[in-house]
mmCIF file of C-alpha atoms in Angstrom:
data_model
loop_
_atom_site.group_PDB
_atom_site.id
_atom_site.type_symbol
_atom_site.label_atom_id
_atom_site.label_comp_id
_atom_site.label_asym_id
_atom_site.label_seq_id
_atom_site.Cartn_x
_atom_site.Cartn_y
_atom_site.Cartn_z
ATOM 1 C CA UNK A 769 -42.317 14.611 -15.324
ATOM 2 C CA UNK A 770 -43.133 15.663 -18.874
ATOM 3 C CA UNK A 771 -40.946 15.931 -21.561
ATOM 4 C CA UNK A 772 -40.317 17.478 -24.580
ATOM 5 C CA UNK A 773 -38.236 16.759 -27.548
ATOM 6 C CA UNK A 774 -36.485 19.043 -29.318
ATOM 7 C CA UNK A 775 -34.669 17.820 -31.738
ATOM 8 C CA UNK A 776 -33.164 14.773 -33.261
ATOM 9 C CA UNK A 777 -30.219 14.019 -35.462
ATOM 10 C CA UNK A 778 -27.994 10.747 -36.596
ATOM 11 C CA UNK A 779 -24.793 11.621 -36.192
ATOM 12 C CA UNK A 780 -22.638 8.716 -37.229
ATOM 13 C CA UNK A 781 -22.694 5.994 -34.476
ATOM 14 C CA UNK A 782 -25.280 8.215 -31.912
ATOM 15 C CA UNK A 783 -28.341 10.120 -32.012
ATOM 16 C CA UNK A 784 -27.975 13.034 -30.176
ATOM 17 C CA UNK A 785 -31.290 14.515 -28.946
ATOM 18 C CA UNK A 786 -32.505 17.834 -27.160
ATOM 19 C CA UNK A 787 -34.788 17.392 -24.805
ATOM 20 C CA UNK A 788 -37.050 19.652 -22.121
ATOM 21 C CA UNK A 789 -38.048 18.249 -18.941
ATOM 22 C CA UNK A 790 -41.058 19.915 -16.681
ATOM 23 C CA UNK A 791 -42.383 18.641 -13.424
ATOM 24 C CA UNK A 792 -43.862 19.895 -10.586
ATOM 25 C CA UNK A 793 -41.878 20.994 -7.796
ATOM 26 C CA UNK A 794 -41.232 24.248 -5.603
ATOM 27 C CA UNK A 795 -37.464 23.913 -5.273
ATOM 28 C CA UNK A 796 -35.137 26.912 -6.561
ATOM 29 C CA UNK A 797 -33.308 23.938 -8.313
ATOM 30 C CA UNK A 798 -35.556 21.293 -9.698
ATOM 31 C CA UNK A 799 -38.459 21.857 -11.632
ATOM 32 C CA UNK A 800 -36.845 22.647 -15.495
ATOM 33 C CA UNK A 801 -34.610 20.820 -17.028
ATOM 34 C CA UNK A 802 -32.663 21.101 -20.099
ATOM 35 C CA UNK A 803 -30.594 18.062 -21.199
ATOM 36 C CA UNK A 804 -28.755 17.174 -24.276
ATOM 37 C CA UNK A 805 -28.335 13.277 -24.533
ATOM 38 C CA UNK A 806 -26.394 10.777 -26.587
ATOM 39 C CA UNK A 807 -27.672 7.427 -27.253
ATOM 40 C CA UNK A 808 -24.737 5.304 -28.699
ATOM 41 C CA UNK A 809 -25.430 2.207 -31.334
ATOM 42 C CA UNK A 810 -24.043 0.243 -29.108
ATOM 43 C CA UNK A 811 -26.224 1.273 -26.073
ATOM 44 C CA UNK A 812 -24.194 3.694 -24.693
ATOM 45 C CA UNK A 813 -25.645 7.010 -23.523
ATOM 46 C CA UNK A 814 -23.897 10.058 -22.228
ATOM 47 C CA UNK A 815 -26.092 13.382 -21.157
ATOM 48 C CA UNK A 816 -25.184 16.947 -20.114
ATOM 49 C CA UNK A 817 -28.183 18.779 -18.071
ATOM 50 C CA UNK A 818 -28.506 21.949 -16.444
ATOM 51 C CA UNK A 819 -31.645 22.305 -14.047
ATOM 52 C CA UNK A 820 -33.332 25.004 -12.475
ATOM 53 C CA UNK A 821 -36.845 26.244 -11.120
ATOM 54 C CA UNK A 822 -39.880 26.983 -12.059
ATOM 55 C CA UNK A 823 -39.250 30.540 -11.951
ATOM 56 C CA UNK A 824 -37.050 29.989 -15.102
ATOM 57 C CA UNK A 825 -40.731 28.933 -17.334
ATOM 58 C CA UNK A 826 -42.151 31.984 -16.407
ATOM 59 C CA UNK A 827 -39.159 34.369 -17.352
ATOM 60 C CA UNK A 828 -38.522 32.075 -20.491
ATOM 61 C CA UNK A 829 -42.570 31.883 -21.507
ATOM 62 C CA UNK A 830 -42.838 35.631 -20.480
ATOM 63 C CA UNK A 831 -46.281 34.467 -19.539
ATOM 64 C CA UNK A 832 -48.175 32.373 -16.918
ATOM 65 C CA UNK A 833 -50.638 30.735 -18.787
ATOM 66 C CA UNK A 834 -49.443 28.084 -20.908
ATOM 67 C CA UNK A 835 -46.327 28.914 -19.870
ATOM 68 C CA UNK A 836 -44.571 25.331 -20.515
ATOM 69 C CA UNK A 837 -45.870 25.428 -24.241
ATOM 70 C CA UNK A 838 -44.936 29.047 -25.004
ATOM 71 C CA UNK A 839 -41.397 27.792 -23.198
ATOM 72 C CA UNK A 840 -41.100 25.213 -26.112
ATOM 73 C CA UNK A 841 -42.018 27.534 -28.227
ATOM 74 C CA UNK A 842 -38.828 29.626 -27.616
ATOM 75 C CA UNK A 843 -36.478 26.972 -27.725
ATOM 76 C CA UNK A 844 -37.604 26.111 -31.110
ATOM 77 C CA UNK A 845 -37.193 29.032 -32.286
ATOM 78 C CA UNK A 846 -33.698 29.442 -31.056
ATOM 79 C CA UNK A 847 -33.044 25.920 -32.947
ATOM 80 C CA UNK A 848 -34.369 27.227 -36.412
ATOM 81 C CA UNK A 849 -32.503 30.489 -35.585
ATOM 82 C CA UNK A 850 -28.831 28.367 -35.417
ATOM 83 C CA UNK A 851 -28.873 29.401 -31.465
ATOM 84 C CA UNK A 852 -28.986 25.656 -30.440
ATOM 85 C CA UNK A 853 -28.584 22.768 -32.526
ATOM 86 C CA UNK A 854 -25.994 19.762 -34.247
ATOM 87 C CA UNK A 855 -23.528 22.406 -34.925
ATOM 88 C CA UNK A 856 -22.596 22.742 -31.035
ATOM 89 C CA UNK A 857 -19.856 20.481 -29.489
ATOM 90 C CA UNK A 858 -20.946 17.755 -27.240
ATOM 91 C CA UNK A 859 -21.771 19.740 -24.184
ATOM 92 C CA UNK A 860 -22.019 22.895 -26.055
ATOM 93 C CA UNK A 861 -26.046 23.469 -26.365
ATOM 94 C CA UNK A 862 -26.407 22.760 -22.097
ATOM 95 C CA UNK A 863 -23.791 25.152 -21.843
ATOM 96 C CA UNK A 864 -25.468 27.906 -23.713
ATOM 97 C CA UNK A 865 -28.845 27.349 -21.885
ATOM 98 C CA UNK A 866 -26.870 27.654 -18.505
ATOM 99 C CA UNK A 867 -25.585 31.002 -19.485
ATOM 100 C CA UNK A 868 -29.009 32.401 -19.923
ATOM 101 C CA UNK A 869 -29.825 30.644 -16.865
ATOM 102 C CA UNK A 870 -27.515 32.716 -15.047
ATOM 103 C CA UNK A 871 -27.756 36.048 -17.021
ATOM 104 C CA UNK A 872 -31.696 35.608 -15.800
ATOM 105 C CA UNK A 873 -30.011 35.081 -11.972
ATOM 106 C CA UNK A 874 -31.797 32.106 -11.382
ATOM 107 C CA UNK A 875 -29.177 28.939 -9.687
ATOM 108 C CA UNK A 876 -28.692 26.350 -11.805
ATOM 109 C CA UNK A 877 -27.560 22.892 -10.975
ATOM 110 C CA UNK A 878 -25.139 21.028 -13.840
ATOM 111 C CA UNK A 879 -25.194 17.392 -14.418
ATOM 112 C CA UNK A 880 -25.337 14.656 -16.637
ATOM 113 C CA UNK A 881 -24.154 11.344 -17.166
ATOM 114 C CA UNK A 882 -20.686 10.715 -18.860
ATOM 115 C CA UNK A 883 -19.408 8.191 -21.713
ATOM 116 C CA UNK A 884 -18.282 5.054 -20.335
ATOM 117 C CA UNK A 885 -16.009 2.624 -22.689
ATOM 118 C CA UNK A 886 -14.889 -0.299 -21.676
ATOM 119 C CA UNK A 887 -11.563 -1.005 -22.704
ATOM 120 C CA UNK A 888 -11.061 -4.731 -20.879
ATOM 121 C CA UNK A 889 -12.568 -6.652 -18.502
ATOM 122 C CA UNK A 890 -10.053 -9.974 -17.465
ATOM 123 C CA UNK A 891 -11.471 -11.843 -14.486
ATOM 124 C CA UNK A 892 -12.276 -9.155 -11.581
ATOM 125 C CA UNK A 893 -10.020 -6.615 -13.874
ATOM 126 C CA UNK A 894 -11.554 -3.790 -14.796
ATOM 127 C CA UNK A 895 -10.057 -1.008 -17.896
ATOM 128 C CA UNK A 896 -12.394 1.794 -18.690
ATOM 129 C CA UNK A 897 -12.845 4.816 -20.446
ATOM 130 C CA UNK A 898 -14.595 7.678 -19.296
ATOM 131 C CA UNK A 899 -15.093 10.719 -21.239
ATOM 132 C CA UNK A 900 -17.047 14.399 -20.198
ATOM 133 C CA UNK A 901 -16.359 13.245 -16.294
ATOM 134 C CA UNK A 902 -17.933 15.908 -13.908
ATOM 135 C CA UNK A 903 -19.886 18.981 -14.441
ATOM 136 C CA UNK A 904 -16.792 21.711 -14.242
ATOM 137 C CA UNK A 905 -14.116 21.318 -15.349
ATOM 138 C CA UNK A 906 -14.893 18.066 -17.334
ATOM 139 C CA UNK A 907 -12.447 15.937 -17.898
ATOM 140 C CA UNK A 908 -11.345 11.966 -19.569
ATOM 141 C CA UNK A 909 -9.855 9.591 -17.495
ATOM 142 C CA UNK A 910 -8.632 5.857 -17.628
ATOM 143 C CA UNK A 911 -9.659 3.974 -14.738
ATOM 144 C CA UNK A 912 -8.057 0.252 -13.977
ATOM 145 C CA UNK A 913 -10.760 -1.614 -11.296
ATOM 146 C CA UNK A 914 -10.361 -4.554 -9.100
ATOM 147 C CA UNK A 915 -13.873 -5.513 -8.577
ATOM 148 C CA UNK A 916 -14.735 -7.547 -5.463
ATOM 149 C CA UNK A 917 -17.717 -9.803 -6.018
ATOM 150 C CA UNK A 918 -18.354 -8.478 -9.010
ATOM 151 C CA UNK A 919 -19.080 -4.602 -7.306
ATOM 152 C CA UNK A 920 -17.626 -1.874 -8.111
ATOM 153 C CA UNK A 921 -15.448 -0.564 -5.237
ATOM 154 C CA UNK A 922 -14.322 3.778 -5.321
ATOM 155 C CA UNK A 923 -11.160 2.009 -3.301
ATOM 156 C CA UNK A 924 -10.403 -0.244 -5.742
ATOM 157 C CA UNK A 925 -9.989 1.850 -8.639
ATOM 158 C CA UNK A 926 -7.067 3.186 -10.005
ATOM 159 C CA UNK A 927 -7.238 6.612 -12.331
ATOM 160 C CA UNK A 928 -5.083 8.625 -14.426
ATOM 161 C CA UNK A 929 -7.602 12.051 -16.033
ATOM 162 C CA UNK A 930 -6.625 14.975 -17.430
ATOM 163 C CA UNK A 931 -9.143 17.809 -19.164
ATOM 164 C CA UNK A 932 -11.093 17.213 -21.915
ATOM 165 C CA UNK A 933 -8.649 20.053 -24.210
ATOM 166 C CA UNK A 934 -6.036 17.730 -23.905
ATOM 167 C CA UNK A 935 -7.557 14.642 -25.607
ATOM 168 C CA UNK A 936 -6.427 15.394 -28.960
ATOM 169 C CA UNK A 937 -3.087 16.218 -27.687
ATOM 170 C CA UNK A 938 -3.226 12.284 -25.979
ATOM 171 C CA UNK A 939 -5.052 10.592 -29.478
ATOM 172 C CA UNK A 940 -1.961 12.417 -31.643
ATOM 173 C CA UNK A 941 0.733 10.679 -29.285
ATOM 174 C CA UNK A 942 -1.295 7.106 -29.290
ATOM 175 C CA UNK A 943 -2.127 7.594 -33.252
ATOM 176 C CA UNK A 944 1.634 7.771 -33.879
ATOM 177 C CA UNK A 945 2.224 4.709 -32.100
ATOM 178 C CA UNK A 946 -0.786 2.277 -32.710
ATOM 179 C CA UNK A 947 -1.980 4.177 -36.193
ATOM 180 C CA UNK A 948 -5.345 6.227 -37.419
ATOM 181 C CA UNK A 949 -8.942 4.421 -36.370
ATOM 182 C CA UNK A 950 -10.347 6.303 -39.185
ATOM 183 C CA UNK A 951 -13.050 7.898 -36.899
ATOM 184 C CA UNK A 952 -14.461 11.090 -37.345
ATOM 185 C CA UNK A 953 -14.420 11.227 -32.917
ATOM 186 C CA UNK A 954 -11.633 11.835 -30.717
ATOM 187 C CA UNK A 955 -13.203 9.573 -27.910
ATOM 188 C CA UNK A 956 -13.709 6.754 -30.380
ATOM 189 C CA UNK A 957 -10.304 7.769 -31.461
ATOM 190 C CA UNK A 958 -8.907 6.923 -28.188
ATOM 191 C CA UNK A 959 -10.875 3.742 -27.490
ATOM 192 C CA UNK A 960 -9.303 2.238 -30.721
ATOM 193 C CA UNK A 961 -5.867 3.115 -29.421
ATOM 194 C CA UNK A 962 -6.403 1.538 -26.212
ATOM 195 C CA UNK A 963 -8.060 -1.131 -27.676
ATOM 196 C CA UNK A 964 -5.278 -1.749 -30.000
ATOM 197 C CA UNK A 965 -2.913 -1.298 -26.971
ATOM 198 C CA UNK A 966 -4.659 -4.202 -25.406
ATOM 199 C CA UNK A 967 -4.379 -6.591 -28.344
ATOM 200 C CA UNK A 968 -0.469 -5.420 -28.616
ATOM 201 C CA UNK A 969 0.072 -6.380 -25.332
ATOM 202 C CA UNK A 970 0.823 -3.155 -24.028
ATOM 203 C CA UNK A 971 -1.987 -2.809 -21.661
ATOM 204 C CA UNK A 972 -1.808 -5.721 -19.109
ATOM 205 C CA UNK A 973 -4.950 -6.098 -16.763
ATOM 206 C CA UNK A 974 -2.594 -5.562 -13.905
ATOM 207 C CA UNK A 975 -0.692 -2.254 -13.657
ATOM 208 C CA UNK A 976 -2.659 -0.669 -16.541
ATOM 209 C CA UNK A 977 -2.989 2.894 -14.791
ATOM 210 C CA UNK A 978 0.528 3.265 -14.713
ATOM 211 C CA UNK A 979 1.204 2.247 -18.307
ATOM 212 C CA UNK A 980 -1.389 4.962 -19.321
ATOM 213 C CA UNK A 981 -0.181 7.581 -17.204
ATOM 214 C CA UNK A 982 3.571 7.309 -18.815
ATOM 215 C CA UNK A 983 1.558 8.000 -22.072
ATOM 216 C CA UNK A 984 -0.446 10.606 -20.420
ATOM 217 C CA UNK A 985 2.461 12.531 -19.372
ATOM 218 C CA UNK A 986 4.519 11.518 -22.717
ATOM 219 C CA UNK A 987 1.410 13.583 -24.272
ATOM 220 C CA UNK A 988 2.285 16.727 -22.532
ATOM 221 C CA UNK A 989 -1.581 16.328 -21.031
ATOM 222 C CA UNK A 990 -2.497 17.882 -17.484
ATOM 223 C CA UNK A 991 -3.182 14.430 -16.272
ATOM 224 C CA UNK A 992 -4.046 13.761 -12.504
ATOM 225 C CA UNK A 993 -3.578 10.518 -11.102
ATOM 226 C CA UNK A 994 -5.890 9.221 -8.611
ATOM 227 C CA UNK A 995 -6.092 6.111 -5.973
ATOM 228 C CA UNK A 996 -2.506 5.835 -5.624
ATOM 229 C CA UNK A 997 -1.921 3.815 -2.281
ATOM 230 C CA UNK A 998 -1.585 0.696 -3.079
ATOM 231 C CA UNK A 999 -1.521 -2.158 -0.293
ATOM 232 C CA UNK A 1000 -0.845 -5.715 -1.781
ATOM 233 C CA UNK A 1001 -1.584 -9.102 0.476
ATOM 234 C CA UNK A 1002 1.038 -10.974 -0.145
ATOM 235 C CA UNK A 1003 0.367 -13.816 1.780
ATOM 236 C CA UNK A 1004 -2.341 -14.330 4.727
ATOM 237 C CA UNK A 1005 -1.749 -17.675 7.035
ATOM 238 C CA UNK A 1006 -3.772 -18.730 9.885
ATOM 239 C CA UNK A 1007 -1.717 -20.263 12.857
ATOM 240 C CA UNK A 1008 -4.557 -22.125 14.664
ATOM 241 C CA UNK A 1009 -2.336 -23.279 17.268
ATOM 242 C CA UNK A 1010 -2.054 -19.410 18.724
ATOM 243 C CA UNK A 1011 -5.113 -17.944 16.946
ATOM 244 C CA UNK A 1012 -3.019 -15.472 14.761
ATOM 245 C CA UNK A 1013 -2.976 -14.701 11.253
ATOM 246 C CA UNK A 1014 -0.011 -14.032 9.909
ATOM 247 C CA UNK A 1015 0.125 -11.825 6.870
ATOM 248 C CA UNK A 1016 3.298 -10.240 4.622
ATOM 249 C CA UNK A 1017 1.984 -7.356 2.544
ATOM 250 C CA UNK A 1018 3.719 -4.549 0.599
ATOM 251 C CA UNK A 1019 2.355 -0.849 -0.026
ATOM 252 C CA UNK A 1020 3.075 1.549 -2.945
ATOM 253 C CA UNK A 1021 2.263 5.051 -2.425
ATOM 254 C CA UNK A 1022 3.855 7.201 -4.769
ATOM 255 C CA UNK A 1023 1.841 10.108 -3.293
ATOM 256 C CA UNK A 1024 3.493 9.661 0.071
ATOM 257 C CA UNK A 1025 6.655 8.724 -1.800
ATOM 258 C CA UNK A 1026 6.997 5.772 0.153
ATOM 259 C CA UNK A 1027 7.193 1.432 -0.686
ATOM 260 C CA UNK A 1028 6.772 -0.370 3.112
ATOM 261 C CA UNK A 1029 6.888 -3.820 3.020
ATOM 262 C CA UNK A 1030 5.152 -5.181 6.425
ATOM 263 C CA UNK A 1031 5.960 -8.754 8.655
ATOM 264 C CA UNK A 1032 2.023 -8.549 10.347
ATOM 265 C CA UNK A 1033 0.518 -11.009 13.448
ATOM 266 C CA UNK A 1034 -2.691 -10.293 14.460
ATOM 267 C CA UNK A 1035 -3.875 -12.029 17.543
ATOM 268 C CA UNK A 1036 -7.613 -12.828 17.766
ATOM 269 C CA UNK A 1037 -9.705 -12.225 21.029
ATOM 270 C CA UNK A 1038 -9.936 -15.300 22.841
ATOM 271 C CA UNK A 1039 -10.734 -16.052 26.488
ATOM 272 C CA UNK A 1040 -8.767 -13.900 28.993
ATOM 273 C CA UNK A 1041 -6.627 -12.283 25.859
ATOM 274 C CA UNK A 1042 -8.307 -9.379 24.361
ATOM 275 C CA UNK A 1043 -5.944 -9.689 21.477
ATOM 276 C CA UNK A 1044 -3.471 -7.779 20.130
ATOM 277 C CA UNK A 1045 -1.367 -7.205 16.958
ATOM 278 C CA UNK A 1046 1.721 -6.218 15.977
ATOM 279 C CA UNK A 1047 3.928 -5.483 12.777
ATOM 280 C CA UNK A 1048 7.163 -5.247 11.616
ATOM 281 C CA UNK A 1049 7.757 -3.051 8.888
ATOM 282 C CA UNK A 1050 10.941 -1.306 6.491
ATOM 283 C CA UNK A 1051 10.229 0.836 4.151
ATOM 284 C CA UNK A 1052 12.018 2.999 1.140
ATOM 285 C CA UNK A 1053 11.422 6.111 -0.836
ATOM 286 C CA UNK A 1054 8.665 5.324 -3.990
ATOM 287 C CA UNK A 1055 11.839 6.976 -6.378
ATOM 288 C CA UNK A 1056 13.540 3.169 -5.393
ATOM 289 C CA UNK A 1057 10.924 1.236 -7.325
ATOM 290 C CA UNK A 1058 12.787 1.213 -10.659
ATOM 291 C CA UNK A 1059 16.132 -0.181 -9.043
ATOM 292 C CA UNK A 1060 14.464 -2.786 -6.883
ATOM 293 C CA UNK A 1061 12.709 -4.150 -10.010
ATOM 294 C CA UNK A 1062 16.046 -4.356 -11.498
ATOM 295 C CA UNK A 1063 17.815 -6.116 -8.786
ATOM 296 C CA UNK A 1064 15.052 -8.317 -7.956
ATOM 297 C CA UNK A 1065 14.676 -9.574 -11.762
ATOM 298 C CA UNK A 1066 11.262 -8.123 -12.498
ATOM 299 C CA UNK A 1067 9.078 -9.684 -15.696
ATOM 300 C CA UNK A 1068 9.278 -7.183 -18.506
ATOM 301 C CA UNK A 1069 6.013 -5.532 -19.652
ATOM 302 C CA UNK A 1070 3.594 -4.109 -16.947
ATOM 303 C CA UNK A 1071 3.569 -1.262 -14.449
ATOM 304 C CA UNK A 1072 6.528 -0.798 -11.724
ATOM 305 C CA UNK A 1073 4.161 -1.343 -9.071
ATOM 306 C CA UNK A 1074 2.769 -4.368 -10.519
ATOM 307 C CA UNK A 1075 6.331 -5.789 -11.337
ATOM 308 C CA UNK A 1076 7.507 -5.134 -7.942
ATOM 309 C CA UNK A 1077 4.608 -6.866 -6.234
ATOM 310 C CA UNK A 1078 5.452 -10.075 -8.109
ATOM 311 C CA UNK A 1079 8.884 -9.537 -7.338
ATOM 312 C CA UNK A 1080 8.048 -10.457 -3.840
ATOM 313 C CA UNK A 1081 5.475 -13.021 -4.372
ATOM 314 C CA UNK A 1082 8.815 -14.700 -6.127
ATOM 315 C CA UNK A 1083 10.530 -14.163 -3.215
ATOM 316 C CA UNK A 1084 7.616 -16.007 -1.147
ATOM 317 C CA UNK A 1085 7.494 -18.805 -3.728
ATOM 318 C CA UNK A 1086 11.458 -19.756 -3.640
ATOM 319 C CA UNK A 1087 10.798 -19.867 0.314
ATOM 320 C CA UNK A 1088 13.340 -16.675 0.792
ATOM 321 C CA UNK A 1089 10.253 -15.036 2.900
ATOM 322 C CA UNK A 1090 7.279 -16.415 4.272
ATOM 323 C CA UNK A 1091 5.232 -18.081 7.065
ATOM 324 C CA UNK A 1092 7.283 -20.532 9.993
ATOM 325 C CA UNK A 1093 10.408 -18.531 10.130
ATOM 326 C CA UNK A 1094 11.549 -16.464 13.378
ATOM 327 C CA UNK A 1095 10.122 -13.362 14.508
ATOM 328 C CA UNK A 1096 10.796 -10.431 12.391
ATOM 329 C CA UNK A 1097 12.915 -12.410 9.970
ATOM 330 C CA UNK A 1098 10.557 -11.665 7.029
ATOM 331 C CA UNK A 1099 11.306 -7.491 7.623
ATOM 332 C CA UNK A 1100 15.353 -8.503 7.950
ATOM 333 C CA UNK A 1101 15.723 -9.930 4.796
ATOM 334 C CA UNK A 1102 13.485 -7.650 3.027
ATOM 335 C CA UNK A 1103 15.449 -4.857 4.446
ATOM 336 C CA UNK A 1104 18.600 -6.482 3.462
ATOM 337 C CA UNK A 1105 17.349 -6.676 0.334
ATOM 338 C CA UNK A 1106 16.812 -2.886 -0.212
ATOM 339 C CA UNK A 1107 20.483 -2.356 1.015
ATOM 340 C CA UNK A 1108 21.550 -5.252 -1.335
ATOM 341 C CA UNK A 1109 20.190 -2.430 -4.293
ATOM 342 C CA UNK A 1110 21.635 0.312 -2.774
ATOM 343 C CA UNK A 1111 18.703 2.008 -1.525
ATOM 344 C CA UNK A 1112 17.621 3.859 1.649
ATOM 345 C CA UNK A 1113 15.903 1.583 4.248
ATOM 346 C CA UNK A 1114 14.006 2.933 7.639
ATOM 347 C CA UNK A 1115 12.911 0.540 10.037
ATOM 348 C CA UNK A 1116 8.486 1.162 10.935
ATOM 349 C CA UNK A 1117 7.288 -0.639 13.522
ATOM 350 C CA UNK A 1118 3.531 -0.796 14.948
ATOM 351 C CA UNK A 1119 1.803 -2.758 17.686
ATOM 352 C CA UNK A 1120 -1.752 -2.373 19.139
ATOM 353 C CA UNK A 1121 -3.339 -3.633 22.035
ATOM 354 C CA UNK A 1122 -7.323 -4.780 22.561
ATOM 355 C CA UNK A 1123 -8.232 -2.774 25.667
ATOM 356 C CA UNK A 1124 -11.756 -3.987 25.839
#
């Protein structure tokens, strides 16, 4: 691949370049490449692209022969004319070359690389920022990660986004609350609030996504929340004497609408037992979560679904639920705990059986 640059300018904390990429290739898509990238101080690089063919050079260069040179050429000239340049938004100079792209009819293929801050990292806790997300529409979001083995897991991560228009509207709401970072950016904006959330003690490692999608919503912002379904181990025994394990776990899904709490025995395969497994479960509409917490004495500070979960670990600790107690005693008093706040409770029972 050869490449070009463009142009260069310090803007701030980043240099923000303009860049032409060329290599050989007969695909419709890949073969030109325009990209305008951010290199942060800190190390930090964000990029928006659009790619197309070869056939692009050609209609660009007007020409055959020396076609890449002449196709320089034109984009210089389009700089010096005010076409391209500093003065477009982030995002705003690959935009323009896509539109001529597609006035030419050529496909194009939109990319790029977004700006990742990290807002916390607290043992396998993960808080980031992520800003330009996605090629269309692009978008900001807040992501809270639970990293196993120090990976990154798509199932582990928690999101609240909402489109990039309504980051300003989100940095006014914060600003008011956690003052002005005196930064010319909104995304730096938005880091310091966050970043002064976390030193407040507003932003806990556990239950952060649902802290910053009250404020998302407070905002009036289109936010989206993502990787709702939450399924907490509360406690995992292993009875040797039957080869079971014995687990207690609760689920949050406020997309379903639902909390379950489950009593769980999973028999392991052993010699003429194929195993088998069965659970005991009662669950209540996600709208309960507020009264539980009251009822059950939740910490302050925190998301619901974080308060809840310790909630029941509490329960667990003072020996009101847990391992050695009858069969499906765990699911009675959980559900008489539910009716205890006055909240619907329906029975959800599973078993499965190892045909093999």
């Amino acid at each position: 691949m050869a490449t070009v640059e463009l142009l260069a300018t310090e803007e701030g904390d980043r240099r923000r370049t303009l860049l032409l990429q060329f290599w050989d290739s007969t695909s419709d898509l890949f073969g030109f490449r325009f990209a305008e990238v951010y290199d942060e101080r800190g190390g930090g690089r964000h990029t928006f692209e659009v790619d197309t063919g070869r056939r692009a050079i050609a209609l660009l260069a007007k020409s055959t022969v020396d076609s890449e040179r002449k196709v320089v050429e034109v984009f210089r000239q389009r700089i010096a004319a005010g076409e391209l340049g500093p003065h477009l938004p982030p995002g705003g100079n690959r935009d323009l070359v896509e539109r001529w792209i597609l006035d030419a009819g050529l496909p194009r293929k939109v990319g790029g690389r977004e700006r990742v801050h990290e807002v916390l990292r607290a043992g396998d806790r993960h808080l980031t920022l992520r800003f330009w997300v996605g090629p269309r529409p692009q978008t900001f979001c807040f992501e809270e990660e639970r990293r196993t083995g120090g990976h990154r897991d798509p199932a582990n991560v928690d999101a609240v986004s909402a489109p990039m228009g309504d980051l300003e509207r989100l940095v006014a709401h914060l600003e008011g609350r956690y003052g002005k970072a005196g930064r010319p950016r909104m995304d730096d904006r938005l880091a310091a609030c966050f970043a002064a959330a976390v030193e407040a003690g507003d932003l806990p490692p556990e239950g952060a996504r649902d802290v910053a999608a009250a404020w998302f919503a407070a905002a009036g912002t289109a936010a989206r929340q993502t990787g709702l379904a939450h399924t907490e181990r509360l406690l995992r025994v292993h009875r040797a004497d039957t080869d079971c394990v014995f687990t207690l776990t609760l689920t949050t899904d406020p997309q379903e609408g639902t909390i379950t709490f489950r009593e769980q025995y999973e028999y392991l395969p052993r010699p003429g037992d194929p195993g088998r497994e069965y659970a005991y479960g009662v669950r209540t509409p996600y709208t309960s979560i507020r009264r539980l917490n009251e009822v059950l004495g939740a910490a302050p500070g925190g998301g619901e679904e974080a308060r809840l979960a310790q909630c029941f670990r509490d329960l667990i600790a003072a020996g009101r639920i847990g391992d050695g107690r009858p069969l499906r005693q765990a699911r009675d008093r959980v559900r008489e705990l539910f009716a205890e706040a006055g909240v619907p409770a329906e029975e959800t029972n599973w078993n499965w059986m190892n045909s093999d």
